[in-house]
Short mmCIF file of C-alpha atoms and ligand atoms in Angstrom, two decimals:
data_model
loop_
_atom_site.label_atom_id
_atom_site.label_comp_id
_atom_site.label_asym_id
_atom_site.label_seq_id
_atom_site.Cartn_x
_atom_site.Cartn_y
_atom_site.Cartn_z
CA MET A 1 -107.11 37.64 265.88
CA PRO A 2 -105.26 40.00 263.50
CA ILE A 3 -107.08 40.96 260.31
CA LEU A 4 -105.43 40.94 256.88
CA VAL A 5 -107.02 42.54 253.81
CA GLN A 6 -105.88 41.11 250.47
CA LYS A 7 -106.84 42.77 247.18
CA PHE A 8 -106.54 40.93 243.89
CA GLY A 9 -106.53 42.95 240.66
CA GLY A 10 -108.07 41.96 237.32
CA THR A 11 -105.05 40.00 236.06
CA SER A 12 -104.88 38.00 239.29
CA VAL A 13 -108.48 36.74 238.76
CA ARG A 14 -108.55 36.67 234.95
CA ASP A 15 -109.46 32.95 234.64
CA ALA A 16 -110.29 29.84 236.67
CA ILE A 17 -106.64 28.92 237.28
CA CYS A 18 -105.88 32.42 238.59
CA ILE A 19 -109.00 32.39 240.77
CA LYS A 20 -107.87 29.09 242.32
CA ARG A 21 -104.39 30.56 242.86
CA VAL A 22 -105.65 33.64 244.74
CA SER A 23 -108.08 31.53 246.75
CA LYS A 24 -105.15 29.48 248.01
CA ILE A 25 -103.30 32.67 249.01
CA ALA A 26 -106.33 33.70 251.09
CA VAL A 27 -106.72 30.28 252.69
CA ASP A 28 -102.99 30.13 253.51
CA ALA A 29 -103.25 33.52 255.26
CA GLN A 30 -106.18 32.20 257.30
CA LYS A 31 -104.14 29.12 258.24
CA GLN A 32 -101.36 31.44 259.41
CA GLY A 33 -103.79 32.88 261.96
CA PHE A 34 -105.35 35.90 260.21
CA GLN A 35 -108.98 36.77 259.80
CA VAL A 36 -109.00 37.39 256.06
CA VAL A 37 -110.96 39.88 253.98
CA VAL A 38 -110.48 39.54 250.24
CA VAL A 39 -111.30 42.38 247.82
CA VAL A 40 -111.48 41.52 244.14
CA SER A 41 -111.59 43.42 240.85
CA ALA A 42 -113.46 42.40 237.74
CA MET A 43 -111.88 39.50 235.80
CA GLY A 44 -109.22 40.51 233.26
CA ASP A 45 -110.45 43.20 230.86
CA THR A 46 -114.11 42.95 231.89
CA THR A 47 -114.45 46.62 232.88
CA ASP A 48 -112.89 47.83 229.61
CA ASN A 49 -115.14 45.48 227.63
CA LEU A 50 -118.26 46.73 229.43
CA ILE A 51 -117.28 50.34 228.66
CA ASP A 52 -116.77 49.45 224.98
CA LEU A 53 -120.15 47.74 224.90
CA ALA A 54 -121.86 50.80 226.36
CA ARG A 55 -120.19 53.01 223.76
CA ASP A 56 -121.45 50.68 221.04
CA VAL A 57 -125.06 51.21 222.07
CA THR A 58 -125.00 54.95 222.80
CA THR A 59 -123.10 58.10 221.93
CA LYS A 60 -123.74 59.62 225.36
CA THR A 61 -123.23 57.23 228.26
CA ASP A 62 -125.38 57.95 231.31
CA PRO A 63 -123.34 58.04 234.57
CA ARG A 64 -125.97 56.25 236.67
CA GLU A 65 -126.45 53.45 234.15
CA MET A 66 -122.67 53.14 233.68
CA ASP A 67 -122.20 52.56 237.42
CA LEU A 68 -124.87 49.88 237.42
CA LEU A 69 -123.23 48.26 234.39
CA LEU A 70 -119.59 48.42 235.58
CA SER A 71 -120.39 47.15 239.07
CA THR A 72 -121.46 43.84 237.52
CA GLY A 73 -117.81 43.03 236.70
CA GLU A 74 -116.82 42.70 240.34
CA GLN A 75 -120.09 40.91 241.14
CA ILE A 76 -119.01 38.07 238.84
CA SER A 77 -115.60 37.66 240.49
CA ILE A 78 -116.70 37.49 244.13
CA PRO A 79 -118.89 34.34 244.10
CA LEU A 80 -116.30 32.58 241.93
CA VAL A 81 -113.55 33.32 244.46
CA ALA A 82 -115.84 32.33 247.36
CA MET A 83 -116.67 29.00 245.73
CA ALA A 84 -113.02 28.29 244.90
CA ILE A 85 -112.25 28.87 248.59
CA HIS A 86 -115.04 26.42 249.55
CA ASP A 87 -113.31 23.87 247.33
CA LEU A 88 -110.17 24.25 249.41
CA GLY A 89 -112.20 23.30 252.48
CA ALA A 90 -112.45 26.77 254.01
CA LYS A 91 -115.51 28.90 254.80
CA ALA A 92 -116.14 31.95 252.61
CA ILE A 93 -118.98 34.31 251.78
CA SER A 94 -119.13 36.90 249.01
CA GLN A 95 -120.58 40.37 249.49
CA THR A 96 -121.33 43.24 247.11
CA GLY A 97 -120.76 46.84 248.22
CA LEU A 98 -124.48 47.13 248.90
CA GLN A 99 -124.61 43.96 251.00
CA VAL A 100 -121.62 44.83 253.12
CA GLY A 101 -122.59 48.51 253.54
CA ILE A 102 -119.93 50.52 251.70
CA LEU A 103 -121.49 53.97 251.67
CA THR A 104 -120.31 56.71 249.35
CA GLU A 105 -120.97 60.26 248.26
CA ASP A 106 -123.89 60.74 245.90
CA ARG A 107 -121.72 60.95 242.79
CA HIS A 108 -121.47 58.58 239.85
CA GLY A 109 -118.17 57.44 238.29
CA LYS A 110 -115.84 58.84 240.92
CA ALA A 111 -117.54 58.62 244.33
CA ARG A 112 -115.60 58.74 247.59
CA ILE A 113 -116.29 56.26 250.37
CA THR A 114 -117.90 58.03 253.33
CA GLU A 115 -118.59 55.11 255.69
CA ILE A 116 -118.13 51.36 255.94
CA ARG A 117 -120.46 49.32 258.14
CA THR A 118 -118.44 46.64 259.89
CA ASP A 119 -120.93 44.84 262.20
CA LYS A 120 -122.02 42.20 259.68
CA LEU A 121 -118.50 41.88 258.33
CA LYS A 122 -117.04 41.21 261.79
CA LYS A 123 -119.73 38.61 262.48
CA TYR A 124 -118.88 36.75 259.27
CA LEU A 125 -115.18 36.87 260.18
CA ASP A 126 -115.84 35.67 263.73
CA ASP A 127 -117.81 32.77 262.26
CA GLY A 128 -114.62 31.68 260.46
CA ASN A 129 -115.43 33.01 256.99
CA ILE A 130 -113.06 34.54 254.51
CA VAL A 131 -115.20 37.47 253.40
CA VAL A 132 -114.89 38.19 249.68
CA ILE A 133 -115.93 41.74 248.85
CA ALA A 134 -116.54 43.40 245.49
CA GLY A 135 -114.07 46.22 244.96
CA PHE A 136 -114.74 49.53 243.19
CA GLN A 137 -118.42 49.80 244.17
CA GLY A 138 -120.60 51.23 246.90
CA ILE A 139 -123.99 52.79 247.39
CA SER A 140 -124.84 56.43 247.73
CA ALA A 141 -125.70 57.10 251.37
CA ALA A 142 -128.25 59.69 250.21
CA THR A 143 -130.12 57.75 247.52
CA GLY A 144 -129.17 54.06 247.79
CA GLU A 145 -128.03 54.13 244.15
CA ILE A 146 -125.04 52.01 243.12
CA THR A 147 -121.89 54.11 242.71
CA THR A 148 -118.33 53.37 241.59
CA LEU A 149 -115.07 54.82 242.87
CA GLY A 150 -113.25 55.59 239.59
CA ARG A 151 -110.99 53.35 237.47
CA GLY A 152 -108.64 51.34 239.66
CA GLY A 153 -110.86 51.98 242.67
CA SER A 154 -110.72 48.44 244.11
CA ASP A 155 -107.43 49.40 245.77
CA THR A 156 -109.35 52.06 247.65
CA THR A 157 -112.08 49.62 248.71
CA ALA A 158 -109.35 47.40 250.16
CA VAL A 159 -107.51 50.11 252.10
CA ALA A 160 -110.76 51.66 253.37
CA LEU A 161 -111.86 48.23 254.64
CA ALA A 162 -108.45 47.66 256.26
CA VAL A 163 -108.79 50.96 258.11
CA ALA A 164 -112.43 50.37 259.10
CA LEU A 165 -111.57 46.91 260.48
CA GLY A 166 -108.30 47.92 262.14
CA ALA A 167 -106.40 45.42 259.98
CA GLU A 168 -102.74 44.69 260.48
CA ARG A 169 -101.92 45.35 256.82
CA CYS A 170 -103.43 45.67 253.35
CA ASP A 171 -101.80 43.61 250.59
CA ILE A 172 -102.43 44.72 247.00
CA TYR A 173 -101.76 41.83 244.62
CA THR A 174 -101.24 42.97 241.05
CA ASP A 175 -99.55 42.00 237.78
CA VAL A 176 -96.14 43.42 238.75
CA ASP A 177 -94.18 42.06 241.71
CA ALA A 178 -93.37 45.47 243.25
CA VAL A 179 -93.45 49.21 242.81
CA TYR A 180 -90.66 50.13 240.40
CA THR A 181 -88.78 53.38 239.79
CA THR A 182 -91.05 53.82 236.77
CA ASP A 183 -93.56 51.79 234.80
CA PRO A 184 -91.59 48.63 233.86
CA GLU A 185 -93.70 48.44 230.70
CA ILE A 186 -91.96 51.65 229.50
CA VAL A 187 -88.47 51.14 230.95
CA ARG A 188 -87.33 47.54 231.13
CA GLU A 189 -84.36 48.52 233.32
CA ALA A 190 -86.60 50.06 236.01
CA SER A 191 -85.47 49.09 239.52
CA ARG A 192 -87.61 47.46 242.18
CA LEU A 193 -88.19 49.41 245.37
CA ASN A 194 -88.36 47.43 248.60
CA ALA A 195 -90.10 50.33 250.28
CA ILE A 196 -91.55 53.71 249.41
CA SER A 197 -93.10 56.42 251.57
CA TYR A 198 -96.83 57.18 251.48
CA GLU A 199 -95.99 60.72 250.38
CA GLU A 200 -93.96 59.65 247.35
CA MET A 201 -96.36 56.85 246.43
CA LEU A 202 -99.29 59.28 246.61
CA GLU A 203 -97.52 61.66 244.23
CA LEU A 204 -96.53 58.86 241.84
CA ALA A 205 -100.07 57.43 241.83
CA SER A 206 -101.65 60.86 241.34
CA LEU A 207 -99.19 61.63 238.54
CA GLY A 208 -100.13 58.58 236.51
CA ALA A 209 -98.39 55.49 237.99
CA GLN A 210 -101.35 53.18 237.60
CA VAL A 211 -100.10 50.60 240.08
CA LEU A 212 -102.14 52.06 242.99
CA HIS A 213 -105.32 54.15 243.02
CA PRO A 214 -104.29 57.55 244.47
CA ARG A 215 -107.16 57.64 246.97
CA SER A 216 -106.05 54.26 248.41
CA VAL A 217 -102.62 55.70 249.21
CA GLU A 218 -104.17 58.85 250.67
CA ILE A 219 -106.33 56.81 253.05
CA ALA A 220 -103.40 54.56 253.99
CA LYS A 221 -101.27 57.65 254.70
CA ASN A 222 -103.95 59.36 256.79
CA TYR A 223 -104.49 56.27 258.95
CA LYS A 224 -100.90 54.94 258.80
CA MET A 225 -102.11 51.65 257.33
CA PRO A 226 -99.14 49.62 256.03
CA MET A 227 -99.67 48.50 252.43
CA ARG A 228 -97.76 46.01 250.35
CA VAL A 229 -97.74 45.86 246.54
CA ARG A 230 -97.01 42.30 245.48
CA SER A 231 -97.75 39.61 242.90
CA SER A 232 -100.26 36.78 243.21
CA PHE A 233 -97.98 34.82 240.86
CA LYS A 234 -95.09 35.02 243.40
CA PRO A 235 -96.80 34.76 246.79
CA ASN A 236 -93.51 34.42 248.69
CA ASP A 237 -92.10 37.67 247.31
CA GLN A 238 -92.64 40.49 249.80
CA GLY A 239 -92.97 43.14 247.06
CA THR A 240 -92.92 46.80 248.11
CA LEU A 241 -93.94 48.12 251.51
CA VAL A 242 -95.59 51.55 251.51
CA LYS A 243 -94.93 53.23 254.85
CA GLY A 244 -94.24 56.49 256.71
CA VAL A 245 -91.47 58.74 255.36
CA GLY A 246 -89.99 59.00 258.87
CA GLU A 247 -89.15 55.30 258.77
CA MET A 248 -87.20 55.59 255.51
CA GLU A 249 -83.62 56.19 254.58
CA LEU A 250 -83.61 58.57 251.64
CA ASN A 251 -80.62 57.57 249.54
CA ASN A 252 -81.67 59.04 246.23
CA PRO A 253 -83.13 62.48 245.52
CA VAL A 254 -85.56 60.97 243.01
CA SER A 255 -87.46 57.78 243.76
CA GLY A 256 -89.59 57.51 240.64
CA VAL A 257 -90.74 58.82 237.28
CA ALA A 258 -94.40 58.84 236.22
CA LEU A 259 -96.19 59.46 232.94
CA ASP A 260 -99.79 60.63 232.67
CA GLU A 261 -101.44 60.57 229.27
CA SER A 262 -104.95 61.25 230.53
CA GLN A 263 -104.93 65.05 230.48
CA ALA A 264 -105.69 67.73 227.90
CA ARG A 265 -104.55 71.36 227.75
CA VAL A 266 -107.04 74.23 227.50
CA ALA A 267 -105.97 77.83 226.86
CA ILE A 268 -108.05 80.99 227.04
CA VAL A 269 -106.27 83.38 224.70
CA GLY A 270 -106.36 87.19 224.63
CA VAL A 271 -107.58 87.66 228.19
CA PRO A 272 -107.79 91.30 229.43
CA ASP A 273 -105.21 91.96 232.16
CA LYS A 274 -107.32 92.92 235.17
CA PRO A 275 -108.01 91.55 238.66
CA GLY A 276 -110.63 88.86 239.22
CA ILE A 277 -110.42 87.13 235.84
CA ALA A 278 -108.60 83.98 237.04
CA ALA A 279 -110.99 83.70 239.98
CA LYS A 280 -113.96 83.86 237.59
CA VAL A 281 -112.53 81.19 235.28
CA PHE A 282 -111.68 78.66 237.97
CA GLU A 283 -114.79 79.30 240.10
CA SER A 284 -116.99 78.47 237.12
CA LEU A 285 -115.08 75.21 236.52
CA ALA A 286 -115.18 74.24 240.21
CA LYS A 287 -118.95 74.78 240.28
CA LYS A 288 -119.27 72.12 237.58
CA ASN A 289 -117.05 69.74 239.62
CA ILE A 290 -114.21 69.96 237.08
CA SER A 291 -110.78 69.49 238.65
CA VAL A 292 -108.03 71.60 237.15
CA ASP A 293 -104.43 70.48 237.48
CA MET A 294 -101.59 72.65 236.12
CA ILE A 295 -102.23 76.35 235.58
CA VAL A 296 -99.98 78.81 233.75
CA GLN A 297 -100.77 82.48 233.14
CA SER A 298 -98.54 84.33 230.76
CA THR A 299 -98.60 87.88 229.42
CA SER A 300 -98.19 88.38 225.72
CA GLN A 301 -96.75 91.50 224.10
CA ASP A 302 -100.00 93.38 223.52
CA GLY A 303 -100.76 93.36 227.26
CA LEU A 304 -103.33 90.60 226.97
CA ASN A 305 -102.87 87.38 228.97
CA GLU A 306 -103.16 83.70 228.18
CA ILE A 307 -104.55 81.42 230.88
CA ALA A 308 -103.67 77.79 230.17
CA PHE A 309 -104.56 74.79 232.31
CA THR A 310 -104.89 71.02 232.14
CA VAL A 311 -107.95 68.87 232.89
CA ASP A 312 -108.82 65.18 232.56
CA LYS A 313 -109.62 64.30 228.96
CA ASP A 314 -113.04 62.95 230.10
CA THR A 315 -114.03 66.43 231.23
CA LEU A 316 -112.66 68.26 228.16
CA GLN A 317 -115.98 68.71 226.35
CA ASP A 318 -117.66 70.24 229.42
CA THR A 319 -114.57 72.33 230.19
CA LYS A 320 -114.45 73.69 226.64
CA LYS A 321 -118.12 74.73 226.76
CA ILE A 322 -117.62 76.54 230.08
CA ALA A 323 -114.36 78.16 228.95
CA GLU A 324 -115.97 79.41 225.73
CA GLN A 325 -118.81 81.00 227.71
CA ILE A 326 -116.31 82.61 230.09
CA ALA A 327 -114.25 83.88 227.15
CA VAL A 328 -117.34 85.69 225.84
CA ASP A 329 -118.16 87.09 229.33
CA ILE A 330 -114.66 88.48 229.94
CA GLY A 331 -113.97 89.63 226.39
CA ALA A 332 -111.19 87.11 225.68
CA LYS A 333 -110.31 86.31 222.06
CA LYS A 334 -110.68 82.51 221.87
CA VAL A 335 -110.31 79.11 223.52
CA THR A 336 -107.92 76.46 222.20
CA THR A 337 -107.61 72.82 223.28
CA ASP A 338 -104.92 70.19 222.83
CA THR A 339 -105.36 66.49 223.62
CA ASN A 340 -101.93 65.53 222.32
CA ILE A 341 -100.09 66.17 225.54
CA ALA A 342 -98.48 64.03 228.24
CA LYS A 343 -97.27 64.95 231.69
CA VAL A 344 -93.97 63.52 232.86
CA SER A 345 -93.02 63.87 236.52
CA ILE A 346 -90.20 63.07 238.91
CA VAL A 347 -91.01 62.34 242.54
CA GLY A 348 -88.71 62.07 245.54
CA ALA A 349 -88.78 63.02 249.21
CA GLY A 350 -84.97 63.19 248.94
CA MET A 351 -85.14 66.24 246.64
CA ILE A 352 -86.14 68.53 249.52
CA GLY A 353 -83.31 70.99 250.12
CA ARG A 354 -81.20 69.63 247.26
CA PRO A 355 -80.75 72.22 244.49
CA GLY A 356 -80.41 71.23 240.86
CA ILE A 357 -82.92 68.38 240.68
CA ALA A 358 -85.42 70.22 238.47
CA ALA A 359 -82.53 71.47 236.32
CA GLY A 360 -81.37 67.86 235.88
CA MET A 361 -84.81 66.90 234.61
CA PHE A 362 -85.00 69.84 232.18
CA LYS A 363 -81.53 69.01 230.85
CA ALA A 364 -82.46 65.36 230.28
CA LEU A 365 -85.50 66.54 228.28
CA ALA A 366 -83.48 69.13 226.34
CA ASP A 367 -80.75 66.61 225.50
CA SER A 368 -83.32 64.30 223.96
CA GLY A 369 -85.01 67.10 222.02
CA VAL A 370 -88.20 67.20 224.08
CA ASN A 371 -89.87 70.60 224.30
CA ILE A 372 -91.45 71.62 227.64
CA GLN A 373 -94.85 73.34 227.41
CA MET A 374 -95.72 73.79 231.10
CA ILE A 375 -93.92 73.22 234.40
CA SER A 376 -95.21 72.78 237.93
CA THR A 377 -93.40 71.89 241.12
CA SER A 378 -94.13 70.97 244.72
CA GLU A 379 -91.80 70.05 247.57
CA ILE A 380 -91.33 66.49 246.36
CA LYS A 381 -92.19 66.58 242.65
CA VAL A 382 -91.51 68.33 239.36
CA SER A 383 -93.93 67.90 236.44
CA CYS A 384 -93.58 68.96 232.81
CA VAL A 385 -96.25 68.94 230.13
CA ILE A 386 -94.78 67.78 226.81
CA ASP A 387 -95.99 66.56 223.44
CA ALA A 388 -97.79 63.18 223.74
CA LYS A 389 -95.51 61.57 221.15
CA ASP A 390 -92.47 62.27 223.38
CA GLY A 391 -93.92 60.58 226.49
CA ASP A 392 -91.98 57.29 226.52
CA LYS A 393 -88.79 58.94 225.27
CA ALA A 394 -88.96 61.51 228.08
CA VAL A 395 -89.50 58.86 230.78
CA LYS A 396 -86.54 56.84 229.49
CA ALA A 397 -84.25 59.89 229.32
CA ILE A 398 -85.12 61.13 232.82
CA HIS A 399 -84.90 57.64 234.32
CA LYS A 400 -81.41 57.30 232.88
CA ALA A 401 -80.28 60.81 233.85
CA PHE A 402 -81.06 60.14 237.53
CA GLU A 403 -79.47 56.66 237.26
CA LEU A 404 -82.65 54.99 238.45
CA ASP A 405 -81.69 51.87 236.51
CA LYS A 406 -78.75 51.53 238.89
CA VAL A 407 -80.69 51.38 242.15
CA SER A 408 -78.99 48.21 243.31
CA LYS A 409 -80.31 45.75 245.85
CA GLU A 410 -77.96 47.17 248.49
CA THR A 411 -79.06 50.76 248.06
CA GLN A 412 -82.76 50.05 247.74
CA ARG A 413 -84.71 51.75 250.42
CA VAL A 414 -85.72 49.57 253.38
P1 LIG B 1 -104.51 45.77 238.73
O1 LIG B 1 -105.41 45.33 237.62
O2 LIG B 1 -103.88 44.63 239.47
O3 LIG B 1 -105.14 46.78 239.63
P2 LIG B 1 -103.11 47.86 237.30
O4 LIG B 1 -103.07 47.63 235.82
O5 LIG B 1 -104.11 48.83 237.82
O6 LIG B 1 -103.25 46.45 238.01
O7 LIG B 1 -101.66 48.34 237.82
C1 LIG B 1 -100.52 47.59 237.53
C2 LIG B 1 -99.75 48.24 236.38
O8 LIG B 1 -99.24 49.50 236.80
C3 LIG B 1 -98.52 47.48 235.95
O9 LIG B 1 -98.81 46.49 235.00
C4 LIG B 1 -97.58 48.56 235.42
O10 LIG B 1 -97.55 48.56 233.99
C5 LIG B 1 -98.21 49.86 235.90
N1 LIG B 1 -97.26 50.76 236.56
C6 LIG B 1 -97.14 52.10 236.29
N2 LIG B 1 -96.17 52.65 237.04
C7 LIG B 1 -95.63 51.66 237.80
C8 LIG B 1 -94.58 51.62 238.77
N3 LIG B 1 -93.90 52.71 239.11
N4 LIG B 1 -94.30 50.43 239.35
C9 LIG B 1 -95.00 49.32 239.02
N5 LIG B 1 -95.99 49.30 238.12
C10 LIG B 1 -96.32 50.44 237.49
N1 LIG B 2 -112.58 46.96 237.70
C1 LIG B 2 -112.30 48.36 237.92
C2 LIG B 2 -111.36 48.89 236.84
O1 LIG B 2 -110.96 48.16 235.97
C3 LIG B 2 -111.77 48.61 239.30
C4 LIG B 2 -110.41 48.01 239.60
O2 LIG B 2 -109.97 47.08 238.93
O3 LIG B 2 -109.78 48.46 240.56
O4 LIG B 2 -111.06 50.05 236.87
MG1 LIG B 3 -105.34 48.85 239.51
#
């Protein structure tokens, strides 16, 4: 029997009515002949509320205790969904990450899944159960400690399970009915996409489009697992299919615009101009597990350099400490930080070999008076760091400049 994995996000299970609604979607899929695995997030804003609560009791949250705390959110949803399924006359069993055997790296707050045990899972499915699994959590293979996969990580639980079980597809049910050309909360005129390639979706997700967890798209891409983004409130709407770029017709150079407000800029100022300095800076950060995103080195008039880079705001305090120590070691003048930045990006597989796309983005920003602080490009994306206050304005201007509001039904990618 084919296997279908369905993931329901926080909004889709926010209350009893929603839980009953998603339970019916799972039972209907079983009636259509699928073995069904359901992955659920914590109800509504539970995870945010738990984080706020932790911050109310301590100034320095402990990563191990935070994982134990946050994993409870999903543990509440799973038995509720299982029992709602029982009420519809179907068999269901709920499982935490520990119970099912979702093994991860030994890292709190952002662990990667390393292995999923499927024996027990397959037995439950063969016995006619809908298996309801807690998203976002696992256990460290090394220590048995509870770990979490990073905010939004239930998407990754779902895709990893789909791959491990050889599922036919992984459906991600969320609070929007499709992937749009940009966040519809920022641009009301954003267009729906019927399909998007793994490559573009991975870039959009990594560049701040919250709709899918980047690691989920990466796994789907590596194992060619078809994914759909759809709404539990409109179960008959097919949403957006995420699939291989080879199967797509690329009509537009740009397929989407993303905004990321989670980064901060760090600059080491007055750096002596000699070989080995950049290596020293970034080796020290890598040793502390700090991921650096954009990097710009510029030479100022007195022959000294400035090395500027962006990091996640959560790692800013640690980054600043390390950078200040490095500045002393290499004889640099000082370290400055700026949390008031945003990164706006355009993504599109259709921009390969088409000149002028980056220029079009810069012009849209210039025309709306937005100053660019840093630029980085890859084959299918262009990103600019700008002032945080200009974020929404920049997205709107770029979206309009590339006429993404006019992606009509006929020209949508299929
Ligand atoms: P869930 O709780 O279901 O995992 P998320 O809040 O993580 O849902 O993701 C859905 C949100 O992603 C939407 O409400 C939307 O505001 C945001 N989003 C950002 N970029 C996009 C995009 N390009 N297309 C659709 N939604 C987007
Ligand atoms: N509940 C977690 C979060 O809010 C995981 C998820 O929803 O995907 O980030
Ligand atoms: Mg999410």
